[in-house]
Amino acid sequence: MPYKNITSKYHLFILKNQGSFPGKRKILHLLCIAIFFCVPTAQSAGPANLGSIQDKSQDSWHITADKIEFSRQDDQYVAEGDVVIIGKEQKINAEYVRYDRKNKKAYALGNVILTAGEDVLRGERMTLDLENQTGVAYQGTVFIREGHYRIWGDKIQKTGERTYIAENAVVTTCEGDRPDWKVSGTEAEVTIEGYGTVTHATLWAREVPVIYSPFLFFPAKKKRQSGFLAPRFSFSDRLGTEYEQPYFWAINDQADATFYWDHMGERGEKIGTEYRYVINSASKGTVMLDYLKDDKIDDGTEDSSVQWGYDDDAVKLQGSKVKSEILRTNSERYWFRMKDTRLMPYQFIGKLDLDVVSDQDYLTEFRDGYSGFDESAGYYEKDFGRGLDDYTDTTRTNTIIVGKSWDRYSLSVEGRWMDDLLKRQGKALVEGTTETEDFIQDISQTDNTVQRLPLIQLNGSKQEAWDRSWLYWSFDTQAAFFYRIDGVRGDRTDIYPRFYVPMRYKNYFSFEPSIGVRETLWYVTDYNGGSPDSLFDEENLETSFNREIYDLTLDLSTEVYRVYSPGWKSVERFRHAITPQVVYEYRPNWDQSEYPVFDYIDRLGGSHLITYSLVNTFTSRFQVNTPGQTEEEAMPEYAYKEFCRFELSQSYDINQRNVSDPQPFSAVTGRLNFSLWRYVSLNTDGAWNPYLNRLTRRNIGIELIDNRGDQFNIGYRLNRNSTESLNINSTLVLTEQFSLYLNLDRDLVEKKYIETRASLLYKTGCWSADFGISKNQDNIKYSIMVSLFGLGGFGRSVRPDDENNLKMNR
């Protein structure tokens, strides 16, 4: 027999039969010794009937079994009964294993289990290449921990460390023998931190086939890697059937790009790209560009304005009211946006913000989607701390800034271009009278938008004039060149130092008088059809102006406080402080009509005010650590939080005493912020007019959350122009599986809904479905988002967090 039994059982058998053959005692002793020393590394594994082999090659493998035999001729082990092979972060369990020590290959039979890291491959039999971590399992299953994938197949090949190919396969992430969903196919291949593919794929809901595809492709990754991202589809009145497909390209560790294809049945094909790059920890940027050759335009003919236009804010032009529909006659539509933050030499910081859009309707029409306004604005705000102008703003801001800040000073150079979208269109649909129909009017007008090219600012914060000085000072200085396509152009230099004398009488009150002195110089380089406010002689226009003006402030305040120990579990102590304050401000009222106008600095009106205010603050102290046994651990650590702030203020205008209809008292303004518990927060502010005896401004925001995931937000706004709106945003967890989302934005004056969104989400352990509808004044959109966990999501959700999932999948 070629195999020699080398287990301790064999040794025990030899020793037990020594007395039965006394004539052969010496031979048996020699044979026992020879076997013991000739076979490679045989050792006892504990109790009888157990064997253990340690392969001490470069990558060692440890084998244990009830019975182990070895063939020197074939250099193979045969192990039977509860076989366990461990090595190279792998573990094999089987009833029978034949192990080729030289080639590091094994053939396993009987309830075979291969554990590689957190992945588990099972089969009736397997052939394994332990060196390359590959193998084949027959009638097998594989569980891949990362992604929670479960794969069945007649034959499963492990072709790499994290790659599996299955024939006649079934793929799911659900638990149990009857999964809620599964994908079957003739062949399935899954690469962890890569992608999965299924050939001739059929998606099943339990035992019901839902959809067939000759080829299914899905991401099976959590790390950043190139490939297709989950598509989205929806249907709406304006866009028709919509399908979005993004592709992500991980260029290298410092850069990546995403390409978008957006098919819209009614509008055409919109394509887009996004490029992100990181130069170092302080330098990065993101560029986005979308383009659409729109099949529809709003030229005012027939019902194009109703179907493809939007109700823009009404404008007044040449004394007539234009109907609130500025036409969009362009079919070439685009949106380019970019933000870049750059660390420059000598620790200067450069910031570039670009926002160029083709027309005033683009951001309203394409607010949703992978490359929509909401997604772009949220991304820029989160990653750069600088958002975008609101999607309704028809003037877009483009800036480049280079600056540096020191402890007390800051220097910046800024170029700012304001892009007025309405100036490009040039036409509007004018509202007719009862006797005339609506008609198209050319609304082209002079473009007097002010551009700052550049603006240089040097500022100094409040500081001592000299060491241990009783005098403090600060300054704001700027020099700018203002450019207009039509209108006055010129330079302006503004120097504004301020001097303070802070005083305090014991612990009773603080008093701080201060005076600011302002010198402003203008130089007009080109009147270009514009003029100062006053009458002027066109042939003798002045080009140089200067202004000296001062202002005086007296600030008196005090503070009283008390510390309370309420004995609450979450709050050990809290401090209530009351700060009354009276501020007197004076700036003379001089005639400034001769100066050119570029911004607010050119028209500083007179001021003679007394403002009195009362501020209440509540600050809690709570312990953030659990004291231990050691002296160092026994010291408690505390944190402080201002959980409530209540402010009231009003001004008295002394200049109003001498007018014909004196109203010297301003509105009483108030503000309340409260967030004692993490489940409740309240923010509200308002203004009460004492002459109208009513509130002229009121804003209320309330947020309620709980541990279940319920969330309720309500916002109410009443503005000075008498516009009144209500916004409700809530998520209600109905059961463990169902949750309801609702967003309402209503104009209370016009008594109409501006936008409404609602969806019902069903979620189980391995999939979810979100059915949604969104409606505004011009469009209704239906959507469904089906997420098969591990396989990806298909469709679109009206919930705002759906737009953020794209960045998480990159």
mmCIF file of C-alpha atoms in Angstrom, residues 611-616 644-651 666-674 682-690 694-701 716 718 720:
data_model
loop_
_atom_site.group_PDB
_atom_site.id
_atom_site.type_symbol
_atom_site.label_atom_id
_atom_site.label_comp_id
_atom_site.label_asym_id
_atom_site.label_seq_id
_atom_site.Cartn_x
_atom_site.Cartn_y
_atom_site.Cartn_z
ATOM 1 C CA THR A 611 -31.496 101.556 19.394
ATOM 2 C CA TYR A 612 -32.344 99.670 22.555
ATOM 3 C CA SER A 613 -32.314 95.907 22.851
ATOM 4 C CA LEU A 614 -32.648 93.122 25.389
ATOM 5 C CA VAL A 615 -30.941 89.749 24.924
ATOM 6 C CA ASN A 616 -31.618 86.646 27.025
ATOM 7 C CA CYS A 644 -31.929 79.268 24.036
ATOM 8 C CA ARG A 645 -31.516 82.840 22.814
ATOM 9 C CA PHE A 646 -34.254 85.478 22.859
ATOM 10 C CA GLU A 647 -33.698 88.986 21.480
ATOM 11 C CA LEU A 648 -35.887 92.096 21.356
ATOM 12 C CA SER A 649 -34.881 95.421 19.795
ATOM 13 C CA GLN A 650 -36.311 98.688 18.514
ATOM 14 C CA SER A 651 -34.936 101.975 17.180
ATOM 15 C CA SER A 666 -39.126 101.454 14.043
ATOM 16 C CA ALA A 667 -40.726 98.046 14.101
ATOM 17 C CA VAL A 668 -40.063 95.942 17.192
ATOM 18 C CA THR A 669 -37.990 93.004 16.035
ATOM 19 C CA GLY A 670 -37.624 89.759 17.918
ATOM 20 C CA ARG A 671 -35.764 86.488 17.489
ATOM 21 C CA LEU A 672 -36.008 83.182 19.363
ATOM 22 C CA ASN A 673 -33.754 80.136 18.955
ATOM 23 C CA PHE A 674 -34.415 77.114 21.149
ATOM 24 C CA LEU A 682 -37.479 76.120 17.247
ATOM 25 C CA ASN A 683 -36.276 79.151 15.291
ATOM 26 C CA THR A 684 -38.488 82.177 14.826
ATOM 27 C CA ASP A 685 -38.174 85.887 14.164
ATOM 28 C CA GLY A 686 -40.584 88.686 13.470
ATOM 29 C CA ALA A 687 -41.231 92.413 13.256
ATOM 30 C CA TRP A 688 -44.209 94.308 14.709
ATOM 31 C CA ASN A 689 -45.106 97.735 13.316
ATOM 32 C CA PRO A 690 -46.428 99.979 16.120
ATOM 33 C CA ARG A 694 -49.629 94.275 13.218
ATOM 34 C CA LEU A 695 -46.807 91.954 12.307
ATOM 35 C CA THR A 696 -45.091 92.927 9.060
ATOM 36 C CA ARG A 697 -42.558 90.099 9.113
ATOM 37 C CA ARG A 698 -42.764 86.671 10.687
ATOM 38 C CA ASN A 699 -40.729 83.524 10.148
ATOM 39 C CA ILE A 700 -41.224 80.302 12.081
ATOM 40 C CA GLY A 701 -39.254 77.089 11.761
ATOM 41 C CA TYR A 716 -43.860 79.791 7.822
ATOM 42 C CA LEU A 718 -44.465 86.489 6.160
ATOM 43 C CA ARG A 720 -42.590 92.946 4.258
#
